[in-house]
mmCIF file of C-alpha atoms and ligand atoms in Angstrom:
data_model
loop_
_atom_site.group_PDB
_atom_site.id
_atom_site.type_symbol
_atom_site.label_atom_id
_atom_site.label_comp_id
_atom_site.label_asym_id
_atom_site.label_seq_id
_atom_site.Cartn_x
_atom_site.Cartn_y
_atom_site.Cartn_z
ATOM 1 C CA MET A 1 -2.683 8.312 56.307
ATOM 2 C CA MET A 2 -3.709 11.439 58.221
ATOM 3 C CA GLU A 3 -6.407 13.651 56.668
ATOM 4 C CA LEU A 4 -4.446 16.886 56.758
ATOM 5 C CA THR A 5 -7.218 18.816 55.050
ATOM 6 C CA ASP A 6 -9.691 17.890 57.801
ATOM 7 C CA MET A 7 -10.179 20.779 60.241
ATOM 8 C CA GLN A 8 -10.700 18.411 63.174
ATOM 9 C CA VAL A 9 -7.374 16.692 62.464
ATOM 10 C CA ILE A 10 -5.618 20.069 62.116
ATOM 11 C CA ARG A 11 -7.061 21.409 65.364
ATOM 12 C CA SER A 12 -6.228 18.269 67.291
ATOM 13 C CA LEU A 13 -2.653 18.164 65.896
ATOM 14 C CA ALA A 14 -2.158 21.827 66.812
ATOM 15 C CA LYS A 15 -3.523 21.245 70.313
ATOM 16 C CA ARG A 16 -1.475 18.100 70.940
ATOM 17 C CA THR A 17 1.781 19.730 69.850
ATOM 18 C CA GLY A 18 1.028 23.184 71.281
ATOM 19 C CA PHE A 19 1.335 24.773 67.812
ATOM 20 C CA THR A 20 -0.083 28.249 67.184
ATOM 21 C CA PHE A 21 -0.274 29.789 63.694
ATOM 22 C CA SER A 22 2.143 32.621 62.936
ATOM 23 C CA LYS A 23 0.746 35.354 60.717
ATOM 24 C CA GLY A 24 4.231 36.838 60.378
ATOM 25 C CA LEU A 25 5.533 33.631 58.760
ATOM 26 C CA GLY A 26 2.618 33.490 56.301
ATOM 27 C CA GLN A 27 1.192 30.328 57.860
ATOM 28 C CA ASN A 28 -2.007 29.791 55.890
ATOM 29 C CA PHE A 29 -2.259 26.038 55.403
ATOM 30 C CA LEU A 30 -4.149 24.327 52.584
ATOM 31 C CA ILE A 31 -7.372 22.575 53.575
ATOM 32 C CA ASP A 32 -8.892 21.945 50.120
ATOM 33 C CA PRO A 33 -8.283 18.229 49.395
ATOM 34 C CA GLU A 34 -8.042 18.790 45.634
ATOM 35 C CA VAL A 35 -5.348 21.454 45.536
ATOM 36 C CA CYS A 36 -2.209 19.604 46.747
ATOM 37 C CA PRO A 37 -2.665 16.597 44.427
ATOM 38 C CA ALA A 38 -3.148 19.059 41.538
ATOM 39 C CA ILE A 39 0.060 20.961 42.385
ATOM 40 C CA ALA A 40 1.966 17.659 42.490
ATOM 41 C CA GLU A 41 0.465 16.540 39.137
ATOM 42 C CA TYR A 42 1.294 19.810 37.391
ATOM 43 C CA GLY A 43 4.650 20.323 39.079
ATOM 44 C CA ILE A 44 6.404 16.948 39.002
ATOM 45 C CA PRO A 45 7.337 15.634 35.543
ATOM 46 C CA SER A 46 8.462 12.143 36.697
ATOM 47 C CA ARG A 47 9.091 10.043 39.817
ATOM 48 C CA GLU A 48 12.848 10.377 39.229
ATOM 49 C CA CYS A 49 12.694 14.167 39.314
ATOM 50 C CA GLY A 50 13.584 15.528 42.760
ATOM 51 C CA VAL A 51 11.273 18.084 44.390
ATOM 52 C CA LEU A 52 12.212 21.089 46.461
ATOM 53 C CA GLU A 53 9.428 22.459 48.659
ATOM 54 C CA ILE A 54 9.632 25.793 50.468
ATOM 55 C CA GLY A 55 7.554 25.861 53.664
ATOM 56 C CA THR A 56 6.053 22.560 54.838
ATOM 57 C CA GLY A 57 3.446 23.800 57.300
ATOM 58 C CA PHE A 58 1.809 20.600 58.623
ATOM 59 C CA GLY A 59 3.039 18.696 55.544
ATOM 60 C CA VAL A 60 -0.184 18.580 53.550
ATOM 61 C CA LEU A 61 1.583 19.347 50.247
ATOM 62 C CA THR A 62 4.815 17.565 51.240
ATOM 63 C CA TYR A 63 2.742 14.395 51.629
ATOM 64 C CA GLN A 64 1.412 14.591 48.062
ATOM 65 C CA LEU A 65 4.847 15.477 46.671
ATOM 66 C CA ALA A 66 6.277 12.354 48.316
ATOM 67 C CA LEU A 67 3.663 10.227 46.545
ATOM 68 C CA HIS A 68 4.822 11.580 43.167
ATOM 69 C CA SER A 69 8.618 11.848 43.573
ATOM 70 C CA GLU A 70 11.368 9.564 44.859
ATOM 71 C CA CYS A 71 13.217 12.447 46.486
ATOM 72 C CA VAL A 72 11.602 15.351 48.330
ATOM 73 C CA ARG A 73 13.576 18.009 50.192
ATOM 74 C CA ALA A 74 11.558 20.581 52.121
ATOM 75 C CA VAL A 75 12.980 23.745 53.652
ATOM 76 C CA GLU A 76 11.074 25.085 56.646
ATOM 77 C CA LEU A 77 11.991 28.003 58.896
ATOM 78 C CA ASP A 78 9.690 27.310 61.838
ATOM 79 C CA ARG A 79 11.221 24.583 64.003
ATOM 80 C CA ARG A 80 8.031 24.448 66.139
ATOM 81 C CA LEU A 81 6.640 22.306 63.306
ATOM 82 C CA GLU A 82 9.098 19.480 63.999
ATOM 83 C CA PRO A 83 6.833 17.432 66.337
ATOM 84 C CA VAL A 84 3.932 17.901 63.886
ATOM 85 C CA LEU A 85 5.898 16.647 60.873
ATOM 86 C CA LYS A 86 7.240 13.687 62.875
ATOM 87 C CA GLU A 87 3.632 12.501 63.008
ATOM 88 C CA THR A 88 2.268 13.603 59.652
ATOM 89 C CA LEU A 89 5.143 12.438 57.442
ATOM 90 C CA ALA A 90 6.143 9.388 59.506
ATOM 91 C CA GLU A 91 5.333 6.895 56.756
ATOM 92 C CA PHE A 92 7.833 8.313 54.209
ATOM 93 C CA ASP A 93 11.549 7.655 53.858
ATOM 94 C CA ASN A 94 11.934 9.818 50.723
ATOM 95 C CA ILE A 95 11.418 13.171 52.509
ATOM 96 C CA ARG A 96 14.069 15.219 54.279
ATOM 97 C CA VAL A 97 13.126 18.430 56.079
ATOM 98 C CA ILE A 98 15.845 21.057 56.281
ATOM 99 C CA TRP A 99 15.272 23.551 59.102
ATOM 100 C CA GLN A 100 16.543 26.743 57.509
ATOM 101 C CA ASP A 101 15.546 30.138 56.208
ATOM 102 C CA PHE A 102 15.188 29.543 52.467
ATOM 103 C CA MET A 103 16.495 33.041 51.744
ATOM 104 C CA LYS A 104 19.802 32.213 53.402
ATOM 105 C CA LEU A 105 20.540 29.118 51.295
ATOM 106 C CA ASP A 106 23.388 29.041 48.817
ATOM 107 C CA LEU A 107 21.195 27.378 46.200
ATOM 108 C CA PRO A 108 23.771 25.854 43.827
ATOM 109 C CA ALA A 109 25.606 24.213 46.770
ATOM 110 C CA PHE A 110 22.354 23.202 48.466
ATOM 111 C CA LEU A 111 20.844 21.571 45.364
ATOM 112 C CA ALA A 112 24.074 19.706 44.594
ATOM 113 C CA GLU A 113 24.243 18.431 48.172
ATOM 114 C CA GLN A 114 20.581 17.414 48.428
ATOM 115 C CA PHE A 115 19.841 16.158 44.908
ATOM 116 C CA GLY A 116 23.209 15.320 43.311
ATOM 117 C CA GLU A 117 22.729 14.849 39.566
ATOM 118 C CA ARG A 118 18.918 14.633 39.671
ATOM 119 C CA ASP A 119 16.667 17.073 37.851
ATOM 120 C CA VAL A 120 14.831 19.253 40.364
ATOM 121 C CA ALA A 121 11.380 20.845 40.296
ATOM 122 C CA VAL A 122 10.178 23.401 42.838
ATOM 123 C CA CYS A 123 6.657 23.001 44.257
ATOM 124 C CA ALA A 124 5.316 25.158 47.070
ATOM 125 C CA ASN A 125 2.530 27.097 48.658
ATOM 126 C CA LEU A 126 4.689 30.149 49.245
ATOM 127 C CA PRO A 127 4.633 32.307 52.377
ATOM 128 C CA TYR A 128 3.098 35.437 50.861
ATOM 129 C CA TYR A 129 5.195 37.973 52.766
ATOM 130 C CA ILE A 130 8.269 36.910 50.758
ATOM 131 C CA THR A 131 6.858 35.627 47.452
ATOM 132 C CA SER A 132 8.951 37.935 45.241
ATOM 133 C CA PRO A 133 12.203 37.565 47.223
ATOM 134 C CA ILE A 134 11.871 33.749 47.105
ATOM 135 C CA LEU A 135 11.230 33.728 43.357
ATOM 136 C CA MET A 136 14.055 36.222 42.784
ATOM 137 C CA HIS A 137 16.389 34.015 44.843
ATOM 138 C CA LEU A 138 15.461 31.007 42.656
ATOM 139 C CA LEU A 139 15.685 32.885 39.348
ATOM 140 C CA GLU A 140 18.814 34.862 40.180
ATOM 141 C CA SER A 141 20.826 31.891 41.372
ATOM 142 C CA ASN A 142 20.781 30.538 37.811
ATOM 143 C CA VAL A 143 20.419 26.932 39.037
ATOM 144 C CA LYS A 144 18.934 24.542 36.494
ATOM 145 C CA LEU A 145 15.322 23.739 37.406
ATOM 146 C CA ALA A 146 12.752 21.586 35.586
ATOM 147 C CA SER A 147 9.944 23.946 36.638
ATOM 148 C CA ILE A 148 8.678 26.131 39.468
ATOM 149 C CA THR A 149 5.039 25.492 40.407
ATOM 150 C CA VAL A 150 3.857 27.725 43.220
ATOM 151 C CA MET A 151 0.787 29.083 44.948
ATOM 152 C CA VAL A 152 0.869 32.849 45.220
ATOM 153 C CA GLN A 153 -1.623 35.653 45.882
ATOM 154 C CA LYS A 154 -3.826 36.346 42.864
ATOM 155 C CA GLU A 155 -2.308 39.789 42.341
ATOM 156 C CA ALA A 156 1.180 38.304 42.422
ATOM 157 C CA ALA A 157 0.110 35.646 39.892
ATOM 158 C CA GLU A 158 -1.072 38.388 37.560
ATOM 159 C CA ARG A 159 2.173 40.284 37.987
ATOM 160 C CA LEU A 160 4.310 37.194 37.379
ATOM 161 C CA CYS A 161 2.417 36.214 34.236
ATOM 162 C CA ALA A 162 2.066 39.771 32.855
ATOM 163 C CA ASP A 163 3.727 40.818 29.615
ATOM 164 C CA LEU A 164 6.696 43.138 29.950
ATOM 165 C CA GLY A 165 5.755 46.623 28.913
ATOM 166 C CA THR A 166 2.416 46.470 30.762
ATOM 167 C CA ARG A 167 1.586 48.248 34.023
ATOM 168 C CA ALA A 168 1.246 44.977 35.957
ATOM 169 C CA ALA A 169 4.851 43.977 35.235
ATOM 170 C CA GLY A 170 7.613 44.469 37.831
ATOM 171 C CA ALA A 171 11.222 43.448 38.436
ATOM 172 C CA VAL A 172 10.182 39.893 39.240
ATOM 173 C CA THR A 173 8.209 39.711 35.957
ATOM 174 C CA ALA A 174 11.370 40.636 34.065
ATOM 175 C CA ALA A 175 13.373 38.054 36.042
ATOM 176 C CA VAL A 176 10.804 35.387 35.083
ATOM 177 C CA ARG A 177 10.875 36.414 31.412
ATOM 178 C CA LEU A 178 14.671 36.294 31.334
ATOM 179 C CA ARG A 179 14.621 32.685 32.602
ATOM 180 C CA GLY A 180 11.468 31.154 31.123
ATOM 181 C CA SER A 181 7.736 31.343 30.485
ATOM 182 C CA ALA A 182 4.997 31.654 33.103
ATOM 183 C CA GLU A 183 1.404 30.459 33.061
ATOM 184 C CA GLN A 184 -1.479 30.629 35.518
ATOM 185 C CA LEU A 185 -2.756 27.083 36.104
ATOM 186 C CA PHE A 186 -5.797 27.542 38.360
ATOM 187 C CA SER A 187 -7.331 29.858 40.929
ATOM 188 C CA VAL A 188 -7.715 28.959 44.591
ATOM 189 C CA PRO A 189 -10.282 30.822 46.725
ATOM 190 C CA ARG A 190 -9.345 32.151 50.178
ATOM 191 C CA ASP A 191 -11.524 29.602 51.987
ATOM 192 C CA SER A 192 -9.202 26.819 50.765
ATOM 193 C CA PHE A 193 -6.784 27.833 53.541
ATOM 194 C CA TYR A 194 -6.722 27.785 57.330
ATOM 195 C CA PRO A 195 -6.550 30.402 58.683
ATOM 196 C CA ALA A 196 -8.205 32.013 55.627
ATOM 197 C CA PRO A 197 -6.159 34.927 54.199
ATOM 198 C CA LYS A 198 -7.859 38.156 53.094
ATOM 199 C CA VAL A 199 -7.189 37.539 49.392
ATOM 200 C CA ASP A 200 -7.650 34.790 46.805
ATOM 201 C CA SER A 201 -4.725 32.867 45.342
ATOM 202 C CA ALA A 202 -3.611 31.133 42.167
ATOM 203 C CA VAL A 203 -1.132 28.455 41.210
ATOM 204 C CA ILE A 204 1.381 29.416 38.540
ATOM 205 C CA ARG A 205 4.079 27.454 36.755
ATOM 206 C CA ILE A 206 7.353 28.886 35.483
ATOM 207 C CA THR A 207 9.098 26.726 32.892
ATOM 208 C CA PRO A 208 12.725 27.684 32.263
ATOM 209 C CA TYR A 209 13.773 27.946 28.597
ATOM 210 C CA GLN A 210 15.547 24.849 27.219
ATOM 211 C CA ASN A 211 18.144 27.173 25.726
ATOM 212 C CA PRO A 212 18.879 30.019 28.170
ATOM 213 C CA LEU A 213 18.784 33.538 26.689
ATOM 214 C CA CYS A 214 22.171 34.369 28.224
ATOM 215 C CA ASP A 215 24.917 33.021 30.475
ATOM 216 C CA ALA A 216 25.059 33.395 34.269
ATOM 217 C CA ASP A 217 27.240 36.505 34.211
ATOM 218 C CA MET A 218 24.957 38.291 31.743
ATOM 219 C CA LEU A 219 21.882 37.246 33.738
ATOM 220 C CA ALA A 220 23.350 38.733 36.913
ATOM 221 C CA LYS A 221 24.163 42.006 35.129
ATOM 222 C CA THR A 222 20.758 42.207 33.470
ATOM 223 C CA LEU A 223 19.011 41.613 36.783
ATOM 224 C CA ARG A 224 21.072 44.430 38.308
ATOM 225 C CA VAL A 225 19.794 46.715 35.538
ATOM 226 C CA VAL A 226 16.229 45.412 35.996
ATOM 227 C CA LYS A 227 16.222 46.069 39.744
ATOM 228 C CA ALA A 228 17.633 49.571 39.293
ATOM 229 C CA GLY A 229 15.137 50.344 36.514
ATOM 230 C CA PHE A 230 12.022 49.108 38.296
ATOM 231 C CA ALA A 231 13.039 50.745 41.583
ATOM 232 C CA GLN A 232 12.470 54.087 39.788
ATOM 233 C CA ARG A 233 9.827 53.029 37.327
ATOM 234 C CA ARG A 234 8.027 56.382 37.310
ATOM 235 C CA LYS A 235 11.143 58.175 36.101
ATOM 236 C CA THR A 236 12.392 57.985 32.544
ATOM 237 C CA ALA A 237 14.756 55.039 31.982
ATOM 238 C CA VAL A 238 17.658 57.462 31.537
ATOM 239 C CA ASN A 239 17.179 59.132 34.920
ATOM 240 C CA GLY A 240 16.213 55.943 36.767
ATOM 241 C CA LEU A 241 19.162 53.905 35.523
ATOM 242 C CA ALA A 242 21.697 56.700 35.902
ATOM 243 C CA ALA A 243 20.660 57.102 39.555
ATOM 244 C CA GLY A 244 20.187 53.397 40.317
ATOM 245 C CA LEU A 245 23.410 52.197 38.667
ATOM 246 C CA ASP A 246 25.434 55.275 39.545
ATOM 247 C CA LEU A 247 26.356 55.909 35.902
ATOM 248 C CA PRO A 248 26.651 59.189 33.945
ATOM 249 C CA LYS A 249 23.345 60.144 32.295
ATOM 250 C CA GLU A 250 25.093 60.539 28.923
ATOM 251 C CA GLN A 251 26.325 56.922 29.040
ATOM 252 C CA VAL A 252 22.813 55.583 29.772
ATOM 253 C CA ALA A 253 21.254 57.805 27.083
ATOM 254 C CA ALA A 254 23.815 56.579 24.523
ATOM 255 C CA ALA A 255 23.191 52.936 25.462
ATOM 256 C CA LEU A 256 19.414 53.406 25.130
ATOM 257 C CA ALA A 257 19.866 55.121 21.769
ATOM 258 C CA ALA A 258 22.062 52.226 20.581
ATOM 259 C CA CYS A 259 19.091 49.941 21.358
ATOM 260 C CA GLY A 260 16.733 52.143 19.341
ATOM 261 C CA GLN A 261 15.078 53.722 22.416
ATOM 262 C CA SER A 262 14.198 57.394 22.827
ATOM 263 C CA GLU A 263 15.364 59.643 25.691
ATOM 264 C CA THR A 264 11.861 59.651 27.135
ATOM 265 C CA VAL A 265 11.240 55.894 27.260
ATOM 266 C CA ARG A 266 10.229 54.518 30.668
ATOM 267 C CA PHE A 267 12.001 51.455 31.964
ATOM 268 C CA GLU A 268 8.745 49.495 32.296
ATOM 269 C CA GLN A 269 8.255 49.773 28.503
ATOM 270 C CA LEU A 270 11.369 47.750 27.624
ATOM 271 C CA ASP A 271 11.047 44.118 26.493
ATOM 272 C CA THR A 272 13.417 41.202 27.223
ATOM 273 C CA ASP A 273 15.508 41.598 24.059
ATOM 274 C CA THR A 274 16.011 45.291 24.741
ATOM 275 C CA LEU A 275 16.925 44.611 28.373
ATOM 276 C CA LEU A 276 19.641 42.191 27.272
ATOM 277 C CA ARG A 277 20.997 44.486 24.543
ATOM 278 C CA LEU A 278 20.932 47.473 26.881
ATOM 279 C CA THR A 279 22.871 45.560 29.555
ATOM 280 C CA GLU A 280 25.407 44.403 26.983
ATOM 281 C CA THR A 281 25.922 47.992 25.847
ATOM 282 C CA LEU A 282 26.109 49.405 29.373
ATOM 283 C CA TYR A 283 28.675 46.837 30.483
ATOM 284 C CA ALA A 284 30.610 46.523 27.224
ATOM 285 C CA GLY A 285 34.287 46.024 27.913
ATOM 286 C CA GLU A 286 33.819 44.666 31.461
HETATM 287 N N1 SAM B 301 2.940 23.897 52.509
HETATM 288 C C1 SAM B 301 2.044 24.187 53.603
HETATM 289 C C2 SAM B 301 0.618 24.195 53.114
HETATM 290 O O1 SAM B 301 0.416 24.321 51.895
HETATM 291 O O2 SAM B 301 -0.293 24.092 53.917
HETATM 292 C C3 SAM B 301 2.388 25.505 54.296
HETATM 293 C C4 SAM B 301 2.363 26.735 53.412
HETATM 294 S S1 SAM B 301 2.405 28.245 54.333
HETATM 295 C C5 SAM B 301 1.619 29.332 53.165
HETATM 296 C C6 SAM B 301 4.089 28.809 54.206
HETATM 297 C C7 SAM B 301 5.121 28.032 55.043
HETATM 298 O O3 SAM B 301 6.418 28.621 54.805
HETATM 299 C C8 SAM B 301 4.918 28.066 56.537
HETATM 300 O O4 SAM B 301 5.031 26.766 57.073
HETATM 301 C C9 SAM B 301 6.062 28.959 57.063
HETATM 302 O O5 SAM B 301 6.492 28.619 58.367
HETATM 303 C C10 SAM B 301 7.141 28.702 56.029
HETATM 304 N N2 SAM B 301 8.131 29.790 55.878
HETATM 305 C C11 SAM B 301 7.944 31.116 56.069
HETATM 306 N N3 SAM B 301 9.068 31.804 55.811
HETATM 307 C C12 SAM B 301 10.006 30.889 55.438
HETATM 308 C C13 SAM B 301 11.375 30.974 55.059
HETATM 309 N N4 SAM B 301 12.007 32.161 54.982
HETATM 310 N N5 SAM B 301 12.035 29.832 54.750
HETATM 311 C C14 SAM B 301 11.403 28.627 54.821
HETATM 312 N N6 SAM B 301 10.107 28.492 55.179
HETATM 313 C C15 SAM B 301 9.413 29.596 55.485
#
């Protein structure tokens, strides 16, 4: 086994394969030996459960995931990592690396192809430049997931775990709340990574509800409303939604009133139940 948290090993691997770290791709690799085993412990409910990783880097987390699950599929954008992973993950036959941009995957088709009937959990140290888009892609696609356990910037962790109706909440918070519950598991200081980022991080886990709050069609509509509402969060909900959804102001005001909300309510003040009722009212008859 290669010590992938050992700086000497990392430097020599990088030198041998000619690899240079890309800031643009969020390449801050984990070098704290305790963090990857902890993510695998928290994130993988059983050996039978498949694991989807986003972003392998040198494979330090992939390695631990493969010790805990029979079936690991890792999506990585940067093909320059291929010679590195050939060395670092050589001992496993339960890992497949898929060289793709995660954002371009058709997730239902991809999961069916890679995992068949297996349950699937997501575990990753996310590239920070696209944390919210990646989580939105997972939550929006309405695929069934056992859990999503990911490392994100501390501020993003706070946003994801915030209550709706608070200042910290954003569109991605609402998307999380519509699909499940979120908890912060542990903090990870910046010096646990190489190269060290400028901010600290935290690992969070999103656990989808056993009984979804709504069906796929309703989820898609509600997320459309959520994105429009949060895009104009400083405006009143009436003005923001009318502009964002291209609807008459009177129709939005009537829908808000039907949900017991005043004309002056701001979108960020609405809770999950209200978001669902509001969407139902706005799209009644469609
Ligand atoms: N898992 C490794 C670790 O913990 O050390 C690497 C994590 S690093 C923060 C993020 C990884 O995501 C990098 O390897 C980067 O190349 C990859 N990545 C960036 N954008 C991606 C995308 N759109 N799709 C797939 N992988 C991506």
